mmCIF file of C-alpha atoms in Angstrom:
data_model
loop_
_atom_site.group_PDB
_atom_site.id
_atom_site.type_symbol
_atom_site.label_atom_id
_atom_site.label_comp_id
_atom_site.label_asym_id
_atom_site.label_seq_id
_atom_site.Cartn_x
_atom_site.Cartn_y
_atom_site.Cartn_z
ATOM 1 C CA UNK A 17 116.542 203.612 120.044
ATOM 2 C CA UNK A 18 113.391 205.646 120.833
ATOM 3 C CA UNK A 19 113.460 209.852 120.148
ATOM 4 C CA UNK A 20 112.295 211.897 122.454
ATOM 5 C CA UNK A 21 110.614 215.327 122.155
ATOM 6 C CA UNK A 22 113.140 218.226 123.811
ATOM 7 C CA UNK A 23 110.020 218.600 126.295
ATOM 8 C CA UNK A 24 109.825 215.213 127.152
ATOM 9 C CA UNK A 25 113.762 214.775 127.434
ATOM 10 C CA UNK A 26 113.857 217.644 129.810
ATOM 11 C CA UNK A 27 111.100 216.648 132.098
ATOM 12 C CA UNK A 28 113.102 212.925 132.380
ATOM 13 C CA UNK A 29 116.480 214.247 133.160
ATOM 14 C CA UNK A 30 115.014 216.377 135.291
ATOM 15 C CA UNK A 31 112.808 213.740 137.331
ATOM 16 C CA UNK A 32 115.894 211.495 137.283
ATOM 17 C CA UNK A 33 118.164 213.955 138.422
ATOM 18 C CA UNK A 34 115.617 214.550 141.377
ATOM 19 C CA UNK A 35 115.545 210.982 141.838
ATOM 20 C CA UNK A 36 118.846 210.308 142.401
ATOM 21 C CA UNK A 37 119.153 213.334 145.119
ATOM 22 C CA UNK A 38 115.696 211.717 146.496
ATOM 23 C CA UNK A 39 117.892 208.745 147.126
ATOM 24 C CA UNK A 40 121.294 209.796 148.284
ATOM 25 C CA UNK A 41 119.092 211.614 151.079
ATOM 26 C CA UNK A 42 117.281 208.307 152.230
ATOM 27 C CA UNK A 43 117.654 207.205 155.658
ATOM 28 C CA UNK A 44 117.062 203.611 156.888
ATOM 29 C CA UNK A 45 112.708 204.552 155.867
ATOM 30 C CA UNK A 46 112.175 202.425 152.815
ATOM 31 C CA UNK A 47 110.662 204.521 149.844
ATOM 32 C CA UNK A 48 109.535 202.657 147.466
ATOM 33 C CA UNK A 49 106.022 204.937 147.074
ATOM 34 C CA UNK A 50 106.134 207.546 144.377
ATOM 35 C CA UNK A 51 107.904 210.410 146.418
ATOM 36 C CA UNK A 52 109.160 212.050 143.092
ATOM 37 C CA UNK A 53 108.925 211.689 139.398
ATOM 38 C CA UNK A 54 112.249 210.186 138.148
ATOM 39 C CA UNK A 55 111.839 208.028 135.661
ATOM 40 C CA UNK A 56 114.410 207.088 133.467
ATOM 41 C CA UNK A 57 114.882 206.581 129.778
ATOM 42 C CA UNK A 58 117.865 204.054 130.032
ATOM 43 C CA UNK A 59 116.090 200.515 129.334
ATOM 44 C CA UNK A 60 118.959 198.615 130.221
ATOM 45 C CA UNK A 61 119.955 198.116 134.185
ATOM 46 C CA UNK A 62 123.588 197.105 135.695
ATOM 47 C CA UNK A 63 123.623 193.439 136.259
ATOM 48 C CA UNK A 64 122.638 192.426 140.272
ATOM 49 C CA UNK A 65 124.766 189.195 141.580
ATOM 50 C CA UNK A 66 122.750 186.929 143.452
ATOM 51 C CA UNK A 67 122.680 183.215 143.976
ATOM 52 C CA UNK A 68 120.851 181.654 140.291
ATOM 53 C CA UNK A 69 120.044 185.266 139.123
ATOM 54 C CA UNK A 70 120.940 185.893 135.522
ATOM 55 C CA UNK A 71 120.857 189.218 133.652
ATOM 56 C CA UNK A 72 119.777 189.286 129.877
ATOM 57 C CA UNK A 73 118.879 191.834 127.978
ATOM 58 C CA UNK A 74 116.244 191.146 124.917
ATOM 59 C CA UNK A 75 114.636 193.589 121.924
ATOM 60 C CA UNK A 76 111.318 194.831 123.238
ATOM 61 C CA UNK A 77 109.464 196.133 120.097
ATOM 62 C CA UNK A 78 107.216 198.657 121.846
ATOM 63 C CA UNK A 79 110.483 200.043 122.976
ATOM 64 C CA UNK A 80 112.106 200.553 120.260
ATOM 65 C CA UNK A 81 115.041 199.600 122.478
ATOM 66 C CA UNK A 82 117.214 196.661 123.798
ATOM 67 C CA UNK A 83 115.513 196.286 127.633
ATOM 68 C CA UNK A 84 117.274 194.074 130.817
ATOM 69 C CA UNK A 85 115.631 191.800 132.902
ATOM 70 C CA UNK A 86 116.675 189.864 136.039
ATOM 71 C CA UNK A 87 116.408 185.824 136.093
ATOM 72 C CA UNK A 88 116.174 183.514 138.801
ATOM 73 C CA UNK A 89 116.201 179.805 138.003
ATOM 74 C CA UNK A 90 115.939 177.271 140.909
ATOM 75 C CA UNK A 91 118.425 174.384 140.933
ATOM 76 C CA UNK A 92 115.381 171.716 139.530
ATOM 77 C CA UNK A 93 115.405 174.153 136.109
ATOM 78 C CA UNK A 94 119.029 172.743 135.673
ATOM 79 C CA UNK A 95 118.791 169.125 137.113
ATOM 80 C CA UNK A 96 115.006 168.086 135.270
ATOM 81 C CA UNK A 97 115.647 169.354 131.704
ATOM 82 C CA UNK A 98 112.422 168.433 130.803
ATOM 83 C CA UNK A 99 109.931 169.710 133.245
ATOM 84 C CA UNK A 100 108.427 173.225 132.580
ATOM 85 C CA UNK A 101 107.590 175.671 135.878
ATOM 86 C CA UNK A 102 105.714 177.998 136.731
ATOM 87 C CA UNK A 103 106.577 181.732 136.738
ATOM 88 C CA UNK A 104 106.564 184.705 138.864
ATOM 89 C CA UNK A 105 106.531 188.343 137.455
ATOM 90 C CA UNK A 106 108.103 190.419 140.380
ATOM 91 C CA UNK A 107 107.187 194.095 140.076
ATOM 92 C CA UNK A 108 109.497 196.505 141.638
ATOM 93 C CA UNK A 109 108.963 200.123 143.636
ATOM 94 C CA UNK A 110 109.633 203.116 142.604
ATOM 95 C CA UNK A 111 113.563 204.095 142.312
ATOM 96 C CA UNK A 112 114.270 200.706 140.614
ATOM 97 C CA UNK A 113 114.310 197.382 141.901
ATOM 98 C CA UNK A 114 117.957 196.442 141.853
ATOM 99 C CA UNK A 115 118.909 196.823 145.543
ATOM 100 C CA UNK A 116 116.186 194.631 146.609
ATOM 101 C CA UNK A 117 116.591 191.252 143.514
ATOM 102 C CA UNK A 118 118.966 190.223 145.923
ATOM 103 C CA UNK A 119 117.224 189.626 149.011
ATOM 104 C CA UNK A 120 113.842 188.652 147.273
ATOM 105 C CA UNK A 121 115.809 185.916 145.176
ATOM 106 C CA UNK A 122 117.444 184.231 148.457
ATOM 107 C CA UNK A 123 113.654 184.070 149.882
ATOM 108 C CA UNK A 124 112.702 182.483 147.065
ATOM 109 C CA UNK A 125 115.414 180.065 147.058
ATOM 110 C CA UNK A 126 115.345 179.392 150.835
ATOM 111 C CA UNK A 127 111.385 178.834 150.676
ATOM 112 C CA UNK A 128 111.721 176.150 147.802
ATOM 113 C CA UNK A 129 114.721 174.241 149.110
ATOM 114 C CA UNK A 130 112.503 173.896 152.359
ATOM 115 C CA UNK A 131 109.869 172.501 150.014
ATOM 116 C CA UNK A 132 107.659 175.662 151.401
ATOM 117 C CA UNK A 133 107.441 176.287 147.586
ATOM 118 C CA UNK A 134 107.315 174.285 144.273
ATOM 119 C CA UNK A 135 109.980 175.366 142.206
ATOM 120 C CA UNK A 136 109.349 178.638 140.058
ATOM 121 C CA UNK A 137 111.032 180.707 137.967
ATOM 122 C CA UNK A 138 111.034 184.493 138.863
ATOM 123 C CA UNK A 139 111.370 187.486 136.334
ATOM 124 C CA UNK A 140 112.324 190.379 137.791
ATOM 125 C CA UNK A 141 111.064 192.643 135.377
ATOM 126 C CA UNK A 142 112.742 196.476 134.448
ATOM 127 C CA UNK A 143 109.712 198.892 135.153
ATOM 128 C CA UNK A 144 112.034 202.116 134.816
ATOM 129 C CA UNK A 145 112.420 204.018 137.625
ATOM 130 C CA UNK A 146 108.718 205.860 138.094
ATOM 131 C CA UNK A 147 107.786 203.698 135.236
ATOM 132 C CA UNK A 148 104.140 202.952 137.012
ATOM 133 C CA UNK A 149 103.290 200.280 134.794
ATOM 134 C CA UNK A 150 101.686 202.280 132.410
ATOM 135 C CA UNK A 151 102.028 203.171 128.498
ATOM 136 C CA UNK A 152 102.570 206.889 129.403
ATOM 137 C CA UNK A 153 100.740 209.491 127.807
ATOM 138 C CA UNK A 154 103.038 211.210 125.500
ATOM 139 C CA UNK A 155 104.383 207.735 124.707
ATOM 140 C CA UNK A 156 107.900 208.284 125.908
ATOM 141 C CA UNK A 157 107.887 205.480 127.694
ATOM 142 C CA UNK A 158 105.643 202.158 126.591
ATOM 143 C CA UNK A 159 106.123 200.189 129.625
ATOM 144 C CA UNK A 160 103.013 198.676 129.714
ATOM 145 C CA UNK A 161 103.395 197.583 126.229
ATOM 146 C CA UNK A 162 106.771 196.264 126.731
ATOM 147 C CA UNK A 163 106.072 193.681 129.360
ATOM 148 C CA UNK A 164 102.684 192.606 128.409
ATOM 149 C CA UNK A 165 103.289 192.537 124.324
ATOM 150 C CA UNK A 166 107.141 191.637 124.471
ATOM 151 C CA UNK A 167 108.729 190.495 127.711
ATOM 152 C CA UNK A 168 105.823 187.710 128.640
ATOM 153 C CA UNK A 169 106.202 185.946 124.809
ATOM 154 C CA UNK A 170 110.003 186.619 125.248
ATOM 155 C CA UNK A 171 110.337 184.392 128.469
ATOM 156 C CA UNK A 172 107.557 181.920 127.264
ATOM 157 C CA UNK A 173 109.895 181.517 124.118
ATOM 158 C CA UNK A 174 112.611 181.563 126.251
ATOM 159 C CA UNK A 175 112.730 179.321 128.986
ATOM 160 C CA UNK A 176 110.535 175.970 130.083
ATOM 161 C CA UNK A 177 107.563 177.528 131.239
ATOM 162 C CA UNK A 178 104.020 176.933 131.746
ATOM 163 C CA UNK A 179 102.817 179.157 129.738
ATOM 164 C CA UNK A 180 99.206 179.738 130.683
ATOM 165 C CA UNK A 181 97.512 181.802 133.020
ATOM 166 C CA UNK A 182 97.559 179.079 135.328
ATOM 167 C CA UNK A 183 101.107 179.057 135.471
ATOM 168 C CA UNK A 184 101.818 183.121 136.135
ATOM 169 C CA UNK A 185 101.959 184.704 139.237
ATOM 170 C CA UNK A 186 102.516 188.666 139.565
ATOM 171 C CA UNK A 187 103.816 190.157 143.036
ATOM 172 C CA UNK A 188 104.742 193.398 143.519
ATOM 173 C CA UNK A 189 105.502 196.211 146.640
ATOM 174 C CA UNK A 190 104.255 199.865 146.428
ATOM 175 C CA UNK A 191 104.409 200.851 142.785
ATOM 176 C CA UNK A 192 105.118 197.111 142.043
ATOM 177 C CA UNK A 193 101.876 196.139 143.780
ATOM 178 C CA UNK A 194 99.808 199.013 141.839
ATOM 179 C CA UNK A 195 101.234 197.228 138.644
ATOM 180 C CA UNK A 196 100.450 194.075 139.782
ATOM 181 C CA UNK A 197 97.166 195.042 140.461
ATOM 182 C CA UNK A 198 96.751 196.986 137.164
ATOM 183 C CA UNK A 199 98.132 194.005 134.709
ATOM 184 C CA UNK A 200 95.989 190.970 136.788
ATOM 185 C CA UNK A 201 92.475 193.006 136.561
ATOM 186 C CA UNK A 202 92.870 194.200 133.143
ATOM 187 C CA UNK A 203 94.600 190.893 131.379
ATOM 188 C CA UNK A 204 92.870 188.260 133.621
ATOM 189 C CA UNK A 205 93.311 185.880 130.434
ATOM 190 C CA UNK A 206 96.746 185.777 131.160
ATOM 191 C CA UNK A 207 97.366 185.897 134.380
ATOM 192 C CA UNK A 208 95.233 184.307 136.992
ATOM 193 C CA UNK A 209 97.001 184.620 140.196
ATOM 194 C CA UNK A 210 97.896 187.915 141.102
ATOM 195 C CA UNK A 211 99.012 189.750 144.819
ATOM 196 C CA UNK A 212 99.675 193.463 145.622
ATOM 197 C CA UNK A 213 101.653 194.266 148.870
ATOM 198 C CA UNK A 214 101.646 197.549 149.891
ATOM 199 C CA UNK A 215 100.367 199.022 146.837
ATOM 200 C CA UNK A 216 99.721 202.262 145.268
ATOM 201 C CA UNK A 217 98.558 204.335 144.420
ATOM 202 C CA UNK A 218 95.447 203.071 144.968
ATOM 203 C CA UNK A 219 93.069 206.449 145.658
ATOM 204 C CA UNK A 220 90.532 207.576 142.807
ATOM 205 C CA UNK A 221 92.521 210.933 142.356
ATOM 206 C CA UNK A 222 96.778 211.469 141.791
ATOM 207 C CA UNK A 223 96.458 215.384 143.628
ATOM 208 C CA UNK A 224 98.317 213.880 146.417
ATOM 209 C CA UNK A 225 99.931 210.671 147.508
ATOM 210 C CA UNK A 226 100.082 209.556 151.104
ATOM 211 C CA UNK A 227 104.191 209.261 150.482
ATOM 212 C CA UNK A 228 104.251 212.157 147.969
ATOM 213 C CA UNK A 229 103.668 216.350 148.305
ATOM 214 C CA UNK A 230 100.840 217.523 146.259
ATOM 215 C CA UNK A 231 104.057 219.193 143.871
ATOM 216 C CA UNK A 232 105.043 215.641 143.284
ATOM 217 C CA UNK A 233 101.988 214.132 142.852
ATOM 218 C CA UNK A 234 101.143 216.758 140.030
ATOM 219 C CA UNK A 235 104.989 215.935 138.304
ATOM 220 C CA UNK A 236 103.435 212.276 138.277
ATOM 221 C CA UNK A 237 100.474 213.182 136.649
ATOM 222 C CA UNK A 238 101.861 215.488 134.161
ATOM 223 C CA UNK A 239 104.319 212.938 132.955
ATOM 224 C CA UNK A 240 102.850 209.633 133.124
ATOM 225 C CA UNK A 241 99.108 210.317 132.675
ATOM 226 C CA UNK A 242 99.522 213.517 130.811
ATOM 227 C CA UNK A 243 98.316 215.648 133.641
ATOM 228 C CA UNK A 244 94.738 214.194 133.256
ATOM 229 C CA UNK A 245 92.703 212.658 136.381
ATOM 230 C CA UNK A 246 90.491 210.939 134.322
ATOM 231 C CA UNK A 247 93.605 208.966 132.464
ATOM 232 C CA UNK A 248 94.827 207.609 136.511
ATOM 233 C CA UNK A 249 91.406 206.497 137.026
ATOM 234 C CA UNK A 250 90.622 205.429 133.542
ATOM 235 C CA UNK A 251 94.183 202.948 134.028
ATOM 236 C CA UNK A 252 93.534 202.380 137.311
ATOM 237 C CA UNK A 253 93.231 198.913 139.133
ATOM 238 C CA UNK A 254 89.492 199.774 140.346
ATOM 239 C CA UNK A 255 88.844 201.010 137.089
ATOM 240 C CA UNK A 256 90.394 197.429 135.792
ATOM 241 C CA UNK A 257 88.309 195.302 138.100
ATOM 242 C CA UNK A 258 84.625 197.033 137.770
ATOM 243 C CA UNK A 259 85.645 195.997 133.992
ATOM 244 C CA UNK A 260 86.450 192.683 134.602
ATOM 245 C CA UNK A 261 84.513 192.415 137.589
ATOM 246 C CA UNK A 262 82.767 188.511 136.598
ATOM 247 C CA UNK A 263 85.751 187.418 134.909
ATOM 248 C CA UNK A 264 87.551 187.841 138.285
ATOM 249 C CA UNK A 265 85.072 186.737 140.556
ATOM 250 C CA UNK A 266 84.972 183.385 138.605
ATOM 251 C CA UNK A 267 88.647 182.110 137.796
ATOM 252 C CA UNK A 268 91.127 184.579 139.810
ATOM 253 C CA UNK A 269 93.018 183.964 142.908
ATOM 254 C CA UNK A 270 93.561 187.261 144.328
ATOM 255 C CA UNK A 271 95.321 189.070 147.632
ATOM 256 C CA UNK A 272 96.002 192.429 148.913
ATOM 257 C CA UNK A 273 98.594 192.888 151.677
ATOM 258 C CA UNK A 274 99.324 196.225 154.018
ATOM 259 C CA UNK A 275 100.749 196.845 156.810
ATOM 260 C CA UNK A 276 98.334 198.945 159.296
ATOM 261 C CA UNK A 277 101.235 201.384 160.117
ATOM 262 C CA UNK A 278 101.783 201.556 156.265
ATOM 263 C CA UNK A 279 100.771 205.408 155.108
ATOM 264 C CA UNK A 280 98.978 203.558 152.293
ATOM 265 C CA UNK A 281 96.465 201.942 154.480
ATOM 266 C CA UNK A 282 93.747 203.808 154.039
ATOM 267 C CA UNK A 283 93.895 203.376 150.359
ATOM 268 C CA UNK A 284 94.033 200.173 150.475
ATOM 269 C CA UNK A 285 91.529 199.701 152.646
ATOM 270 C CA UNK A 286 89.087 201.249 150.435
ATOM 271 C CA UNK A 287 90.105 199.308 147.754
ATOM 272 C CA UNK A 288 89.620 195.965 149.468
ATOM 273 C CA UNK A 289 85.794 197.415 150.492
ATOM 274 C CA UNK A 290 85.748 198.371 146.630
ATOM 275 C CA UNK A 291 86.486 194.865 145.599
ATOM 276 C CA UNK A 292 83.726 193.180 148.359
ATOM 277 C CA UNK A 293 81.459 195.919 147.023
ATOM 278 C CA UNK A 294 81.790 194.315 143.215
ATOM 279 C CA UNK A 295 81.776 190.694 144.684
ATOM 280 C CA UNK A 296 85.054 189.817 143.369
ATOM 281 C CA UNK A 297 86.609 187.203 145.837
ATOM 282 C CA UNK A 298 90.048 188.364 147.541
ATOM 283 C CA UNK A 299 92.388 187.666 150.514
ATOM 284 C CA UNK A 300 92.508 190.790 152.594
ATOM 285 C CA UNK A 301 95.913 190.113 155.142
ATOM 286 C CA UNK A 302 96.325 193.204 157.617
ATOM 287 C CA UNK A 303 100.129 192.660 158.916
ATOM 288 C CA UNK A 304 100.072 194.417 162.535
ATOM 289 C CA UNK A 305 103.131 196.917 163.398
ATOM 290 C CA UNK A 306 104.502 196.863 159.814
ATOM 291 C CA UNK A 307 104.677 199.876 158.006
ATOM 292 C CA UNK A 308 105.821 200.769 154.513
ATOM 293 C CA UNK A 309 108.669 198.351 154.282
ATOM 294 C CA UNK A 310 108.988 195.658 151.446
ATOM 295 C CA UNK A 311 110.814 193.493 153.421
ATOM 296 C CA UNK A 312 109.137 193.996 156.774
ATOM 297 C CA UNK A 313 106.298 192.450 155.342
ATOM 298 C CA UNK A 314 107.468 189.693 153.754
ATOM 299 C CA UNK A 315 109.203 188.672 157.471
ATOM 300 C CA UNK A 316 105.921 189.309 158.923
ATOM 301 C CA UNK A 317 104.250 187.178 156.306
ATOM 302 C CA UNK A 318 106.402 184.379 157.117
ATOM 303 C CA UNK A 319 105.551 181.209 155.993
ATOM 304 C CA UNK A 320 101.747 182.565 155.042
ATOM 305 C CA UNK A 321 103.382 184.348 152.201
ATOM 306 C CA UNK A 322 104.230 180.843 150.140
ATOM 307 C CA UNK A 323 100.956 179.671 150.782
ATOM 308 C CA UNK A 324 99.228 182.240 148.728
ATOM 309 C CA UNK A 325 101.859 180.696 145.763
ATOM 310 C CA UNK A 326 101.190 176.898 146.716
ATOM 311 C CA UNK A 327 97.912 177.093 146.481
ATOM 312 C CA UNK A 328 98.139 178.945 143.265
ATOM 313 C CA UNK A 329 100.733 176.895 141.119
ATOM 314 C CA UNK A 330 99.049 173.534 142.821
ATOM 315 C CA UNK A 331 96.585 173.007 139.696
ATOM 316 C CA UNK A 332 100.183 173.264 137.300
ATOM 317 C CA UNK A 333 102.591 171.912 139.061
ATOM 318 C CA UNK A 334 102.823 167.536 139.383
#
């Protein structure tokens, strides 16, 4: 396993204790936007039951740790043992994505029996708690690292999959959507089709979050970026797509989703004019009445949301 400095250990049992009060003191409001820093150094979740969801566990070496993932297989991975599918990399919010594998997995399901979607395989990958999706600073925590250098060649390896950009698809909510965003504009040779729902953060400074005090904002920066502004920005998605701003425009199938009651808006809003400004080709779906709620907007999306994923496994998939 991993060491960790004294520092670093107390500023993660402190975040996680936080975390865990943070959530016992939710009401029916989703939070799945940083609202405090509680990341966690346990690599391994409990196992979620759900309908063709699996839980493994593999050896990530950026880790230096054994590290879970969630599985869903649809019945055709078991009945054609010689076709290879396509593959979705779900990114979860912040607080962990268990609750939520669940419900997203029967959506899946229910959308490919109805033929609304070809058959997939979905990875529900571990991002830690307030993992962000990010090799953090101090290197405590190599999450980047660990799903881009270990988990994608694990399940590749793995399972029958088409394994080409082409063939991957990341989605993602809140922090899930700013990691979705962060992985498709920086590693556009690997993944090609990539949406962010609800995402964030997306502004150009972490001093404060539109679901986070300035004191928690500042507990994010400190331990994930190192307390530096210019690190957020420098790993940022905008940062990521004035990079890789003509690879993107050419070969990427891209879409940004918010909900215009969603305290992100605004964000997200400048991001999608940041985007247009760079020429860099995107689908920009405003969901009226729907605020910051994962799966609010996947019922408001309807049967809009599996079109995005037709039209982007229809090259791959015979």
């Amino acid at each position: 396993m991993r060491t960790f400095s004294k520092a670093t250990i107390g500023r993660l049992l402190f975040g996680f204790l936080s975390g865990v009060l943070s959530l016992a003191a939710q009401t029916a409001k989703p939070m799945s936007q940083p609202h405090a820093v509680s990341a966690s150094p346990l690599w391994v979740t409990k196992a979620v039951t759900a309908p063709r969801v699996t839980h493994h566990v593999f050896t990530s070496k950026s880790a230096k740790a054994e590290v879970s993932y969630h599985l869903y297989r649809p019945a055709a991975y078991e009945a054609d043992g010689g076709r290879r599918f396509p593959v979705v990399y779900w990114l979860h919010g912040s607080g962990g994505g268990l609750p939520g594998i669940s419900s997203v997995a029967r959506r899946f399901d229910a959308a490919i029996e109805a033929g609304k979607l070809p058959p997939c395989l979905v990875v529900f990958v571990n991002g830690l708690e307030m993992g962000m999706y990010v090799d953090w600073a101090d290197g405590s925590a190599p999450v980047e690292s660990m799903i881009i250098r270990d988990l994608l060649p694990h399940i590749d390896a793995t399972y029958r999959t088409i394994a080409k950009r082409e063939g991957r698809l990341l989605d993602g909510f809140s922090m899930g959507g700013y990691g979705a965003g962060r992985f498709g504009f920086r590693y556009p040779e690997l993944f090609q089709n990539v949406s962010m729902m609800g995402a964030g953060p997306m502004q150009e400074t972490l001093d404060r979050t539109p679901r986070a005090s300035s004191v928690q904002a500042k507990s994010l920066l400190r331990d994930v970026y190192g307390g530096k502004q210019a690190r957020f920005l420098a790993v940022s998605p905008r940062r990521y797509a004035e990079q890789n701003a003509t690879t993107l425009a050419r070969g990427s199938r891209l879409r940004l989703v918010i909900g215009d009651r969603d305290e992100t808006f605004d964000s997200n809003r400048n991001f999608h004019d940041h985007l247009m400004r760079l020429g860099i080709p995107h689908q920009w779906i405003v969901l009226p009445g729907i605020g910051h709620d994962p799966m609010g907007v996947l019922a408001a999306m309807g049967d809009q949301h599996w079109a995005f994923y037709r039209d982007a496994f229809a090259a791959v998939v015979v």
